[in-house]
PDB file of C-alpha atoms in Angstrom:
ATOM      1  CA  UNK X   1     -25.710 -12.737   0.198  1.00  0.00           C
ATOM      2  CA  UNK X   2     -22.895 -11.887  -2.189  1.00  0.00           C
ATOM      3  CA  UNK X   3     -19.477 -11.940  -0.614  1.00  0.00           C
ATOM      4  CA  UNK X   4     -18.462  -8.564  -2.011  1.00  0.00           C
ATOM      5  CA  UNK X   5     -19.826  -5.040  -1.960  1.00  0.00           C
ATOM      6  CA  UNK X   6     -18.210  -2.013  -3.615  1.00  0.00           C
ATOM      7  CA  UNK X   7     -18.345   1.412  -2.033  1.00  0.00           C
ATOM      8  CA  UNK X   8     -17.602   4.270  -4.443  1.00  0.00           C
ATOM      9  CA  UNK X   9     -17.974   7.491  -2.431  1.00  0.00           C
ATOM     10  CA  UNK X  10     -21.240   7.067  -0.511  1.00  0.00           C
ATOM     11  CA  UNK X  11     -22.952   4.548  -2.796  1.00  0.00           C
ATOM     12  CA  UNK X  12     -22.914   0.798  -2.331  1.00  0.00           C
ATOM     13  CA  UNK X  13     -23.858  -2.162  -4.468  1.00  0.00           C
ATOM     14  CA  UNK X  14     -24.766  -5.672  -3.420  1.00  0.00           C
ATOM     15  CA  UNK X  15     -26.431  -8.705  -4.916  1.00  0.00           C
ATOM     16  CA  UNK X  16     -27.489 -12.112  -3.782  1.00  0.00           C
ATOM     17  CA  UNK X  17     -26.360 -15.648  -4.498  1.00  0.00           C
ATOM     18  CA  UNK X  18     -26.023 -19.015  -2.820  1.00  0.00           C
ATOM     19  CA  UNK X  19     -22.472 -20.193  -3.515  1.00  0.00           C
ATOM     20  CA  UNK X  20     -19.181 -18.427  -3.923  1.00  0.00           C
ATOM     21  CA  UNK X  21     -17.516 -18.517  -7.344  1.00  0.00           C
ATOM     22  CA  UNK X  22     -14.870 -15.922  -8.146  1.00  0.00           C
ATOM     23  CA  UNK X  23     -15.644 -15.802 -11.874  1.00  0.00           C
ATOM     24  CA  UNK X  24     -19.324 -15.067 -11.310  1.00  0.00           C
ATOM     25  CA  UNK X  25     -18.395 -12.478  -8.674  1.00  0.00           C
ATOM     26  CA  UNK X  26     -16.157 -10.763 -11.232  1.00  0.00           C
ATOM     27  CA  UNK X  27     -18.911 -10.804 -13.851  1.00  0.00           C
ATOM     28  CA  UNK X  28     -21.326  -9.212 -11.357  1.00  0.00           C
ATOM     29  CA  UNK X  29     -18.791  -6.599 -10.227  1.00  0.00           C
ATOM     30  CA  UNK X  30     -17.827  -5.678 -13.796  1.00  0.00           C
ATOM     31  CA  UNK X  31     -21.425  -5.356 -14.962  1.00  0.00           C
ATOM     32  CA  UNK X  32     -22.513  -3.416 -11.874  1.00  0.00           C
ATOM     33  CA  UNK X  33     -19.606  -1.016 -12.088  1.00  0.00           C
ATOM     34  CA  UNK X  34     -19.915  -0.408 -15.832  1.00  0.00           C
ATOM     35  CA  UNK X  35     -23.619   0.396 -15.502  1.00  0.00           C
ATOM     36  CA  UNK X  36     -23.527   2.462 -12.309  1.00  0.00           C
ATOM     37  CA  UNK X  37     -20.205   4.242 -11.843  1.00  0.00           C
ATOM     38  CA  UNK X  38     -20.299   7.884 -12.942  1.00  0.00           C
ATOM     39  CA  UNK X  39     -16.635   7.925 -13.905  1.00  0.00           C
ATOM     40  CA  UNK X  40     -16.503   4.633 -15.819  1.00  0.00           C
ATOM     41  CA  UNK X  41     -16.967   6.036 -19.331  1.00  0.00           C
ATOM     42  CA  UNK X  42     -14.590   8.918 -18.678  1.00  0.00           C
ATOM     43  CA  UNK X  43     -11.795   6.555 -17.600  1.00  0.00           C
ATOM     44  CA  UNK X  44     -12.251   4.206 -20.565  1.00  0.00           C
ATOM     45  CA  UNK X  45     -12.306   7.091 -23.036  1.00  0.00           C
ATOM     46  CA  UNK X  46      -9.124   8.560 -21.579  1.00  0.00           C
ATOM     47  CA  UNK X  47      -7.155   5.323 -21.192  1.00  0.00           C
ATOM     48  CA  UNK X  48      -8.533   3.623 -24.284  1.00  0.00           C
ATOM     49  CA  UNK X  49     -10.751   0.619 -24.908  1.00  0.00           C
ATOM     50  CA  UNK X  50      -7.778  -1.560 -25.887  1.00  0.00           C
ATOM     51  CA  UNK X  51      -6.085  -0.987 -22.529  1.00  0.00           C
ATOM     52  CA  UNK X  52      -9.341  -1.697 -20.692  1.00  0.00           C
ATOM     53  CA  UNK X  53      -9.840  -4.945 -22.633  1.00  0.00           C
ATOM     54  CA  UNK X  54      -6.277  -6.040 -21.867  1.00  0.00           C
ATOM     55  CA  UNK X  55      -6.836  -5.232 -18.177  1.00  0.00           C
ATOM     56  CA  UNK X  56     -10.026  -7.323 -18.143  1.00  0.00           C
ATOM     57  CA  UNK X  57      -8.262 -10.272 -19.790  1.00  0.00           C
ATOM     58  CA  UNK X  58      -5.389 -10.181 -17.304  1.00  0.00           C
ATOM     59  CA  UNK X  59      -7.758  -9.949 -14.330  1.00  0.00           C
ATOM     60  CA  UNK X  60      -9.957 -12.769 -15.669  1.00  0.00           C
ATOM     61  CA  UNK X  61      -6.925 -15.063 -15.860  1.00  0.00           C
ATOM     62  CA  UNK X  62      -6.135 -14.312 -12.201  1.00  0.00           C
ATOM     63  CA  UNK X  63      -9.813 -14.726 -11.259  1.00  0.00           C
ATOM     64  CA  UNK X  64      -9.892 -18.186 -12.797  1.00  0.00           C
ATOM     65  CA  UNK X  65      -6.833 -19.247 -10.796  1.00  0.00           C
ATOM     66  CA  UNK X  66      -8.018 -17.768  -7.467  1.00  0.00           C
ATOM     67  CA  UNK X  67      -8.219 -20.556  -4.890  1.00  0.00           C
ATOM     68  CA  UNK X  68      -9.905 -18.722  -2.010  1.00  0.00           C
ATOM     69  CA  UNK X  69     -12.249 -15.864  -1.235  1.00  0.00           C
ATOM     70  CA  UNK X  70      -9.301 -13.828   0.065  1.00  0.00           C
ATOM     71  CA  UNK X  71      -7.383 -14.278  -3.198  1.00  0.00           C
ATOM     72  CA  UNK X  72     -10.495 -13.414  -5.198  1.00  0.00           C
ATOM     73  CA  UNK X  73     -10.986 -10.290  -3.092  1.00  0.00           C
ATOM     74  CA  UNK X  74      -7.429  -9.164  -3.880  1.00  0.00           C
ATOM     75  CA  UNK X  75      -7.848  -9.732  -7.628  1.00  0.00           C
ATOM     76  CA  UNK X  76     -11.168  -7.878  -7.793  1.00  0.00           C
ATOM     77  CA  UNK X  77      -9.699  -4.986  -5.804  1.00  0.00           C
ATOM     78  CA  UNK X  78      -6.872  -4.819  -8.334  1.00  0.00           C
ATOM     79  CA  UNK X  79      -9.449  -4.640 -11.134  1.00  0.00           C
ATOM     80  CA  UNK X  80     -10.921  -1.500  -9.569  1.00  0.00           C
ATOM     81  CA  UNK X  81      -7.556   0.296  -9.535  1.00  0.00           C
ATOM     82  CA  UNK X  82      -7.866   0.736 -13.322  1.00  0.00           C
ATOM     83  CA  UNK X  83     -10.418   3.463 -12.642  1.00  0.00           C
ATOM     84  CA  UNK X  84      -8.959   5.251  -9.612  1.00  0.00           C
ATOM     85  CA  UNK X  85      -6.999   4.496  -6.466  1.00  0.00           C
ATOM     86  CA  UNK X  86      -9.151   6.391  -3.990  1.00  0.00           C
ATOM     87  CA  UNK X  87     -12.808   6.867  -3.083  1.00  0.00           C
ATOM     88  CA  UNK X  88     -13.665   3.300  -3.983  1.00  0.00           C
ATOM     89  CA  UNK X  89     -13.263   0.038  -2.144  1.00  0.00           C
ATOM     90  CA  UNK X  90     -14.224  -3.603  -2.101  1.00  0.00           C
ATOM     91  CA  UNK X  91     -15.231  -5.183   1.203  1.00  0.00           C
ATOM     92  CA  UNK X  92     -15.181  -8.895   1.915  1.00  0.00           C
ATOM     93  CA  UNK X  93     -18.332 -10.011   3.696  1.00  0.00           C
ATOM     94  CA  UNK X  94     -17.253 -12.672   6.178  1.00  0.00           C
ATOM     95  CA  UNK X  95     -20.703 -13.179   7.741  1.00  0.00           C
ATOM     96  CA  UNK X  96     -21.434 -16.862   7.867  1.00  0.00           C
ATOM     97  CA  UNK X  97     -17.826 -17.898   7.329  1.00  0.00           C
ATOM     98  CA  UNK X  98     -16.635 -20.671   9.585  1.00  0.00           C
ATOM     99  CA  UNK X  99     -13.499 -18.760  10.509  1.00  0.00           C
ATOM    100  CA  UNK X 100     -12.943 -15.139   9.446  1.00  0.00           C
ATOM    101  CA  UNK X 101      -9.398 -14.984  10.777  1.00  0.00           C
ATOM    102  CA  UNK X 102      -7.037 -17.878  10.289  1.00  0.00           C
ATOM    103  CA  UNK X 103      -3.858 -18.504  12.198  1.00  0.00           C
ATOM    104  CA  UNK X 104      -0.668 -18.999  10.236  1.00  0.00           C
ATOM    105  CA  UNK X 105       1.551 -21.989  10.979  1.00  0.00           C
ATOM    106  CA  UNK X 106       4.277 -21.330  13.564  1.00  0.00           C
ATOM    107  CA  UNK X 107       7.535 -22.710  12.185  1.00  0.00           C
ATOM    108  CA  UNK X 108      10.510 -23.795  14.275  1.00  0.00           C
ATOM    109  CA  UNK X 109      12.811 -21.170  12.786  1.00  0.00           C
ATOM    110  CA  UNK X 110      16.440 -21.251  13.993  1.00  0.00           C
ATOM    111  CA  UNK X 111      17.467 -17.593  14.062  1.00  0.00           C
ATOM    112  CA  UNK X 112      21.012 -18.267  15.313  1.00  0.00           C
ATOM    113  CA  UNK X 113      21.690 -20.711  12.500  1.00  0.00           C
ATOM    114  CA  UNK X 114      20.277 -18.234   9.980  1.00  0.00           C
ATOM    115  CA  UNK X 115      22.582 -15.456  11.231  1.00  0.00           C
ATOM    116  CA  UNK X 116      25.554 -17.786  10.887  1.00  0.00           C
ATOM    117  CA  UNK X 117      24.407 -18.515   7.338  1.00  0.00           C
ATOM    118  CA  UNK X 118      24.328 -14.771   6.612  1.00  0.00           C
ATOM    119  CA  UNK X 119      27.913 -14.365   7.829  1.00  0.00           C
ATOM    120  CA  UNK X 120      29.051 -17.069   5.428  1.00  0.00           C
ATOM    121  CA  UNK X 121      27.511 -15.321   2.411  1.00  0.00           C
ATOM    122  CA  UNK X 122      30.085 -13.715   0.131  1.00  0.00           C
ATOM    123  CA  UNK X 123      27.692 -11.942  -2.224  1.00  0.00           C
ATOM    124  CA  UNK X 124      24.945  -9.488  -1.309  1.00  0.00           C
ATOM    125  CA  UNK X 125      21.504 -11.101  -1.636  1.00  0.00           C
ATOM    126  CA  UNK X 126      17.983 -10.400  -0.406  1.00  0.00           C
ATOM    127  CA  UNK X 127      18.519 -12.758   2.509  1.00  0.00           C
ATOM    128  CA  UNK X 128      18.850 -10.945   5.810  1.00  0.00           C
ATOM    129  CA  UNK X 129      17.067  -9.420   8.793  1.00  0.00           C
ATOM    130  CA  UNK X 130      14.567  -6.763   7.702  1.00  0.00           C
ATOM    131  CA  UNK X 131      12.338  -4.364   9.620  1.00  0.00           C
ATOM    132  CA  UNK X 132       9.073  -2.632   8.696  1.00  0.00           C
ATOM    133  CA  UNK X 133       6.105  -1.254  10.598  1.00  0.00           C
ATOM    134  CA  UNK X 134       5.518  -3.520  13.623  1.00  0.00           C
ATOM    135  CA  UNK X 135       7.670  -6.400  12.417  1.00  0.00           C
ATOM    136  CA  UNK X 136      11.228  -7.660  12.229  1.00  0.00           C
ATOM    137  CA  UNK X 137      11.555 -10.592   9.825  1.00  0.00           C
ATOM    138  CA  UNK X 138      14.227 -13.003   8.639  1.00  0.00           C
ATOM    139  CA  UNK X 139      14.042 -13.194   4.854  1.00  0.00           C
ATOM    140  CA  UNK X 140      15.324 -16.642   3.860  1.00  0.00           C
ATOM    141  CA  UNK X 141      15.601 -18.184   0.411  1.00  0.00           C
ATOM    142  CA  UNK X 142      13.911 -21.565   0.117  1.00  0.00           C
ATOM    143  CA  UNK X 143      14.002 -23.019  -3.384  1.00  0.00           C
ATOM    144  CA  UNK X 144      12.896 -20.325  -5.828  1.00  0.00           C
ATOM    145  CA  UNK X 145      11.103 -18.162  -3.246  1.00  0.00           C
ATOM    146  CA  UNK X 146      12.067 -16.033  -0.252  1.00  0.00           C
ATOM    147  CA  UNK X 147      10.040 -16.435   2.954  1.00  0.00           C
ATOM    148  CA  UNK X 148       9.886 -13.755   5.655  1.00  0.00           C
ATOM    149  CA  UNK X 149       9.770 -15.433   9.063  1.00  0.00           C
ATOM    150  CA  UNK X 150       8.661 -13.259  11.980  1.00  0.00           C
ATOM    151  CA  UNK X 151      11.523 -12.582  14.399  1.00  0.00           C
ATOM    152  CA  UNK X 152       9.799  -9.903  16.498  1.00  0.00           C
ATOM    153  CA  UNK X 153       6.305  -8.426  16.348  1.00  0.00           C
ATOM    154  CA  UNK X 154       4.446  -5.807  18.367  1.00  0.00           C
ATOM    155  CA  UNK X 155       1.227  -7.061  16.765  1.00  0.00           C
ATOM    156  CA  UNK X 156      -0.222  -9.663  19.168  1.00  0.00           C
ATOM    157  CA  UNK X 157      -1.857 -11.465  16.221  1.00  0.00           C
ATOM    158  CA  UNK X 158       1.568 -12.450  14.890  1.00  0.00           C
ATOM    159  CA  UNK X 159       4.110 -14.723  16.563  1.00  0.00           C
ATOM    160  CA  UNK X 160       7.768 -15.495  15.985  1.00  0.00           C
ATOM    161  CA  UNK X 161       8.163 -18.239  13.394  1.00  0.00           C
ATOM    162  CA  UNK X 162       5.107 -17.337  11.319  1.00  0.00           C
ATOM    163  CA  UNK X 163       5.587 -16.348   7.667  1.00  0.00           C
ATOM    164  CA  UNK X 164       4.588 -12.707   7.108  1.00  0.00           C
ATOM    165  CA  UNK X 165       5.129 -12.618   3.344  1.00  0.00           C
ATOM    166  CA  UNK X 166       6.607 -14.593   0.463  1.00  0.00           C
ATOM    167  CA  UNK X 167       8.616 -13.175  -2.425  1.00  0.00           C
ATOM    168  CA  UNK X 168       7.472 -15.478  -5.193  1.00  0.00           C
ATOM    169  CA  UNK X 169       9.557 -17.035  -7.958  1.00  0.00           C
ATOM    170  CA  UNK X 170      10.457 -14.121 -10.284  1.00  0.00           C
ATOM    171  CA  UNK X 171      10.417 -16.517 -13.242  1.00  0.00           C
ATOM    172  CA  UNK X 172       6.710 -17.269 -12.698  1.00  0.00           C
ATOM    173  CA  UNK X 173       4.924 -14.587 -14.713  1.00  0.00           C
ATOM    174  CA  UNK X 174       1.495 -15.966 -13.730  1.00  0.00           C
ATOM    175  CA  UNK X 175       2.003 -15.289 -10.029  1.00  0.00           C
ATOM    176  CA  UNK X 176       2.069 -11.981  -8.176  1.00  0.00           C
ATOM    177  CA  UNK X 177       5.550 -10.935  -7.103  1.00  0.00           C
ATOM    178  CA  UNK X 178       4.639 -10.943  -3.417  1.00  0.00           C
ATOM    179  CA  UNK X 179       2.095 -12.812  -1.310  1.00  0.00           C
ATOM    180  CA  UNK X 180       1.651 -10.671   1.798  1.00  0.00           C
ATOM    181  CA  UNK X 181      -0.356 -11.852   4.806  1.00  0.00           C
ATOM    182  CA  UNK X 182      -2.381  -9.080   6.403  1.00  0.00           C
ATOM    183  CA  UNK X 183      -3.042  -8.487  10.098  1.00  0.00           C
ATOM    184  CA  UNK X 184      -5.866 -11.057  10.039  1.00  0.00           C
ATOM    185  CA  UNK X 185      -3.589 -13.536   8.175  1.00  0.00           C
ATOM    186  CA  UNK X 186      -5.524 -13.208   4.922  1.00  0.00           C
ATOM    187  CA  UNK X 187      -3.417 -13.128   1.739  1.00  0.00           C
ATOM    188  CA  UNK X 188      -2.896 -10.030  -0.375  1.00  0.00           C
ATOM    189  CA  UNK X 189      -1.173 -10.247  -3.746  1.00  0.00           C
ATOM    190  CA  UNK X 190       1.321  -7.487  -4.618  1.00  0.00           C
ATOM    191  CA  UNK X 191       2.579  -7.016  -8.169  1.00  0.00           C
ATOM    192  CA  UNK X 192       5.407  -4.521  -7.713  1.00  0.00           C
ATOM    193  CA  UNK X 193       8.745  -4.540  -5.870  1.00  0.00           C
ATOM    194  CA  UNK X 194      11.089  -1.548  -5.876  1.00  0.00           C
ATOM    195  CA  UNK X 195      14.703  -1.940  -4.752  1.00  0.00           C
ATOM    196  CA  UNK X 196      16.358   1.163  -3.293  1.00  0.00           C
ATOM    197  CA  UNK X 197      20.050   0.502  -3.021  1.00  0.00           C
ATOM    198  CA  UNK X 198      21.122  -2.482  -0.916  1.00  0.00           C
ATOM    199  CA  UNK X 199      19.169  -1.795   2.252  1.00  0.00           C
ATOM    200  CA  UNK X 200      15.653  -0.720   1.303  1.00  0.00           C
ATOM    201  CA  UNK X 201      12.769  -2.440  -0.498  1.00  0.00           C
ATOM    202  CA  UNK X 202       9.281  -1.098  -1.249  1.00  0.00           C
ATOM    203  CA  UNK X 203       6.420  -3.563  -1.723  1.00  0.00           C
ATOM    204  CA  UNK X 204       3.511  -2.256  -3.780  1.00  0.00           C
ATOM    205  CA  UNK X 205       2.752   1.447  -4.118  1.00  0.00           C
ATOM    206  CA  UNK X 206       4.417   2.462  -0.833  1.00  0.00           C
ATOM    207  CA  UNK X 207       2.323  -0.263   0.851  1.00  0.00           C
ATOM    208  CA  UNK X 208       5.332  -1.607   2.755  1.00  0.00           C
ATOM    209  CA  UNK X 209       8.702   0.113   3.086  1.00  0.00           C
ATOM    210  CA  UNK X 210      11.221  -2.175   4.734  1.00  0.00           C
ATOM    211  CA  UNK X 211      14.877  -1.684   5.719  1.00  0.00           C
ATOM    212  CA  UNK X 212      17.633  -4.245   6.059  1.00  0.00           C
ATOM    213  CA  UNK X 213      19.063  -4.519   9.571  1.00  0.00           C
ATOM    214  CA  UNK X 214      21.574  -7.322   8.919  1.00  0.00           C
ATOM    215  CA  UNK X 215      23.886  -7.480   7.005  1.00  0.00           C
ATOM    216  CA  UNK X 216      23.647  -3.732   6.396  1.00  0.00           C
ATOM    217  CA  UNK X 217      25.697  -1.705   3.953  1.00  0.00           C
ATOM    218  CA  UNK X 218      26.123   2.049   3.795  1.00  0.00           C
ATOM    219  CA  UNK X 219      23.233   3.824   2.046  1.00  0.00           C
ATOM    220  CA  UNK X 220      23.497   7.110   0.182  1.00  0.00           C
ATOM    221  CA  UNK X 221      21.971  10.200   1.870  1.00  0.00           C
ATOM    222  CA  UNK X 222      19.431  10.419  -0.964  1.00  0.00           C
ATOM    223  CA  UNK X 223      18.180   6.868  -0.359  1.00  0.00           C
ATOM    224  CA  UNK X 224      18.085   7.413   3.405  1.00  0.00           C
ATOM    225  CA  UNK X 225      15.994  10.564   3.013  1.00  0.00           C
ATOM    226  CA  UNK X 226      13.675   8.935   0.467  1.00  0.00           C
ATOM    227  CA  UNK X 227      12.931   5.993   2.744  1.00  0.00           C
ATOM    228  CA  UNK X 228      12.497   8.163   5.826  1.00  0.00           C
ATOM    229  CA  UNK X 229       9.981  10.400   4.063  1.00  0.00           C
ATOM    230  CA  UNK X 230       8.141   7.484   2.491  1.00  0.00           C
ATOM    231  CA  UNK X 231       7.849   5.424   5.679  1.00  0.00           C
ATOM    232  CA  UNK X 232       6.970   8.157   8.186  1.00  0.00           C
ATOM    233  CA  UNK X 233       3.561   7.812   9.791  1.00  0.00           C
ATOM    234  CA  UNK X 234       3.364  11.405  11.007  1.00  0.00           C
ATOM    235  CA  UNK X 235       3.667  14.769   9.208  1.00  0.00           C
ATOM    236  CA  UNK X 236       7.118  16.348   9.285  1.00  0.00           C
ATOM    237  CA  UNK X 237       9.088  19.365   8.071  1.00  0.00           C
ATOM    238  CA  UNK X 238      12.532  19.384   6.495  1.00  0.00           C
ATOM    239  CA  UNK X 239      14.764  22.059   5.014  1.00  0.00           C
ATOM    240  CA  UNK X 240      16.189  20.657   1.783  1.00  0.00           C
ATOM    241  CA  UNK X 241      18.387  23.638   0.921  1.00  0.00           C
ATOM    242  CA  UNK X 242      18.619  27.379   1.440  1.00  0.00           C
ATOM    243  CA  UNK X 243      15.920  27.855  -1.195  1.00  0.00           C
ATOM    244  CA  UNK X 244      13.676  24.822  -0.604  1.00  0.00           C
ATOM    245  CA  UNK X 245      11.692  23.364   2.286  1.00  0.00           C
ATOM    246  CA  UNK X 246       9.532  20.258   2.382  1.00  0.00           C
ATOM    247  CA  UNK X 247       6.410  19.310   4.316  1.00  0.00           C
ATOM    248  CA  UNK X 248       5.654  15.585   4.301  1.00  0.00           C
ATOM    249  CA  UNK X 249       2.002  14.638   4.967  1.00  0.00           C
ATOM    250  CA  UNK X 250       1.404  10.867   4.710  1.00  0.00           C
ATOM    251  CA  UNK X 251      -2.353  11.122   5.419  1.00  0.00           C
ATOM    252  CA  UNK X 252      -5.137  13.674   5.736  1.00  0.00           C
ATOM    253  CA  UNK X 253      -7.125  11.550   8.189  1.00  0.00           C
ATOM    254  CA  UNK X 254      -8.956  13.691  10.735  1.00  0.00           C
ATOM    255  CA  UNK X 255      -6.829  12.131  13.471  1.00  0.00           C
ATOM    256  CA  UNK X 256      -3.740  13.816  11.960  1.00  0.00           C
ATOM    257  CA  UNK X 257      -5.221  17.341  11.860  1.00  0.00           C
ATOM    258  CA  UNK X 258      -3.573  18.437  15.111  1.00  0.00           C
ATOM    259  CA  UNK X 259      -0.194  17.075  14.019  1.00  0.00           C
ATOM    260  CA  UNK X 260      -0.425  18.758  10.599  1.00  0.00           C
ATOM    261  CA  UNK X 261      -1.469  22.068  12.174  1.00  0.00           C
ATOM    262  CA  UNK X 262       1.393  21.817  14.691  1.00  0.00           C
ATOM    263  CA  UNK X 263       4.032  21.219  11.999  1.00  0.00           C
ATOM    264  CA  UNK X 264       2.754  24.143   9.898  1.00  0.00           C
ATOM    265  CA  UNK X 265       2.526  26.488  12.886  1.00  0.00           C
ATOM    266  CA  UNK X 266       6.020  25.620  14.139  1.00  0.00           C
ATOM    267  CA  UNK X 267       7.697  26.205  10.775  1.00  0.00           C
ATOM    268  CA  UNK X 268       5.401  28.815   9.189  1.00  0.00           C
ATOM    269  CA  UNK X 269       7.932  31.650   9.302  1.00  0.00           C
ATOM    270  CA  UNK X 270      10.576  29.529   7.573  1.00  0.00           C
ATOM    271  CA  UNK X 271       8.078  28.329   4.958  1.00  0.00           C
ATOM    272  CA  UNK X 272       6.969  31.869   4.102  1.00  0.00           C
ATOM    273  CA  UNK X 273      10.543  33.143   3.861  1.00  0.00           C
ATOM    274  CA  UNK X 274      11.764  30.290   1.626  1.00  0.00           C
ATOM    275  CA  UNK X 275      11.428  30.490  -2.151  1.00  0.00           C
ATOM    276  CA  UNK X 276      10.316  26.905  -2.837  1.00  0.00           C
ATOM    277  CA  UNK X 277       7.887  24.694  -0.927  1.00  0.00           C
ATOM    278  CA  UNK X 278       7.437  20.971  -1.621  1.00  0.00           C
ATOM    279  CA  UNK X 279       4.325  19.314  -0.162  1.00  0.00           C
ATOM    280  CA  UNK X 280       4.975  15.576  -0.267  1.00  0.00           C
ATOM    281  CA  UNK X 281       1.718  13.555  -0.263  1.00  0.00           C
ATOM    282  CA  UNK X 282       2.945  10.284  -1.819  1.00  0.00           C
ATOM    283  CA  UNK X 283       0.758   7.410  -0.666  1.00  0.00           C
ATOM    284  CA  UNK X 284      -1.708   9.821   0.942  1.00  0.00           C
ATOM    285  CA  UNK X 285      -5.158   8.289   0.596  1.00  0.00           C
ATOM    286  CA  UNK X 286      -7.014  11.488   1.438  1.00  0.00           C
ATOM    287  CA  UNK X 287      -9.199  12.105   4.462  1.00  0.00           C
ATOM    288  CA  UNK X 288     -10.933  15.089   6.027  1.00  0.00           C
ATOM    289  CA  UNK X 289     -11.111  18.548   4.424  1.00  0.00           C
ATOM    290  CA  UNK X 290     -10.300  20.241   7.723  1.00  0.00           C
ATOM    291  CA  UNK X 291      -6.999  18.373   7.921  1.00  0.00           C
ATOM    292  CA  UNK X 292      -5.437  20.488   5.179  1.00  0.00           C
ATOM    293  CA  UNK X 293      -7.055  23.775   6.222  1.00  0.00           C
ATOM    294  CA  UNK X 294      -3.789  25.115   7.667  1.00  0.00           C
ATOM    295  CA  UNK X 295      -2.142  24.663   4.254  1.00  0.00           C
ATOM    296  CA  UNK X 296      -4.609  26.891   2.403  1.00  0.00           C
ATOM    297  CA  UNK X 297      -3.235  30.286   3.519  1.00  0.00           C
ATOM    298  CA  UNK X 298       0.173  29.143   2.239  1.00  0.00           C
ATOM    299  CA  UNK X 299      -1.146  27.979  -1.136  1.00  0.00           C
ATOM    300  CA  UNK X 300      -3.618  30.828  -1.816  1.00  0.00           C
ATOM    301  CA  UNK X 301      -2.970  34.537  -1.453  1.00  0.00           C
ATOM    302  CA  UNK X 302      -6.399  35.792  -2.516  1.00  0.00           C
ATOM    303  CA  UNK X 303      -9.830  35.385  -0.854  1.00  0.00           C
ATOM    304  CA  UNK X 304     -11.145  31.838  -1.153  1.00  0.00           C
ATOM    305  CA  UNK X 305     -14.788  31.101  -1.894  1.00  0.00           C
ATOM    306  CA  UNK X 306     -15.570  27.875  -0.071  1.00  0.00           C
ATOM    307  CA  UNK X 307     -19.176  27.411  -1.212  1.00  0.00           C
ATOM    308  CA  UNK X 308     -20.045  30.264  -3.580  1.00  0.00           C
ATOM    309  CA  UNK X 309     -18.916  33.729  -4.548  1.00  0.00           C
ATOM    310  CA  UNK X 310     -21.044  36.748  -5.396  1.00  0.00           C
ATOM    311  CA  UNK X 311     -19.335  39.428  -7.438  1.00  0.00           C
ATOM    312  CA  UNK X 312     -20.528  42.943  -6.661  1.00  0.00           C
ATOM    313  CA  UNK X 313     -19.708  45.617  -9.221  1.00  0.00           C
TER     314      UNK X 313
END
């Protein structure tokens, strides 16, 4: 069976083969998508054939250099983002693989020596102790790359001394900027890094937001707010000024419905009395319709026709 299957909305595609070759997988995915996806022609017409051709050429170069199924999976997923970021996915079929989850090497990392090294640094660099999600890592420069060694982890699949991600050589234009190892230790390539002041770094499109713990410098209030809003996992409310309030909703998953409803209910009077309302959904991948139901009375003042409307005159 083919290693990959794409799932746009509720449809799925699969094909059959005997051996894994990333280039042939790409050819199959490209052909299948071009001939079956309802939005393919619309996207190409709007973005332009030249841009699509350039995207295909860039992806093909990465496909040809992919050294594993995991790397190939990342590249093919990146190809799909040309069309849209949501309602489509690429799953890696690991049935029949000898080992679906691989353990990373545990290095004998000397944290005390690294902290002493940080104290001796005169200039501010990326080296330091950083925290994100379930991890605290020591980001150490080795040659032309920076490696993030696990210091602490609440994820039982990751141990101290393992490398969680690598910031690749910035001079190497043929390599993704970051090689990030997922929860199952598979590699994901990330092409964007955003630096927010001296203490915050964003990997990918809000994929990882990490903060420097040591050595830390003072951050501006604007940066602090930006990072807090971007990295929150739960909906929250904030009053920006006398005339503006903000509701941050990082996801519309059904599991967050109660939390979203609670935030809206608690602050509804303030929202209705304030002139401006910002609904921050950066990085929100969508979810269940019922999750945003409590927002509708705020956004619409007239009767809403959910399925159909019949005008009676």
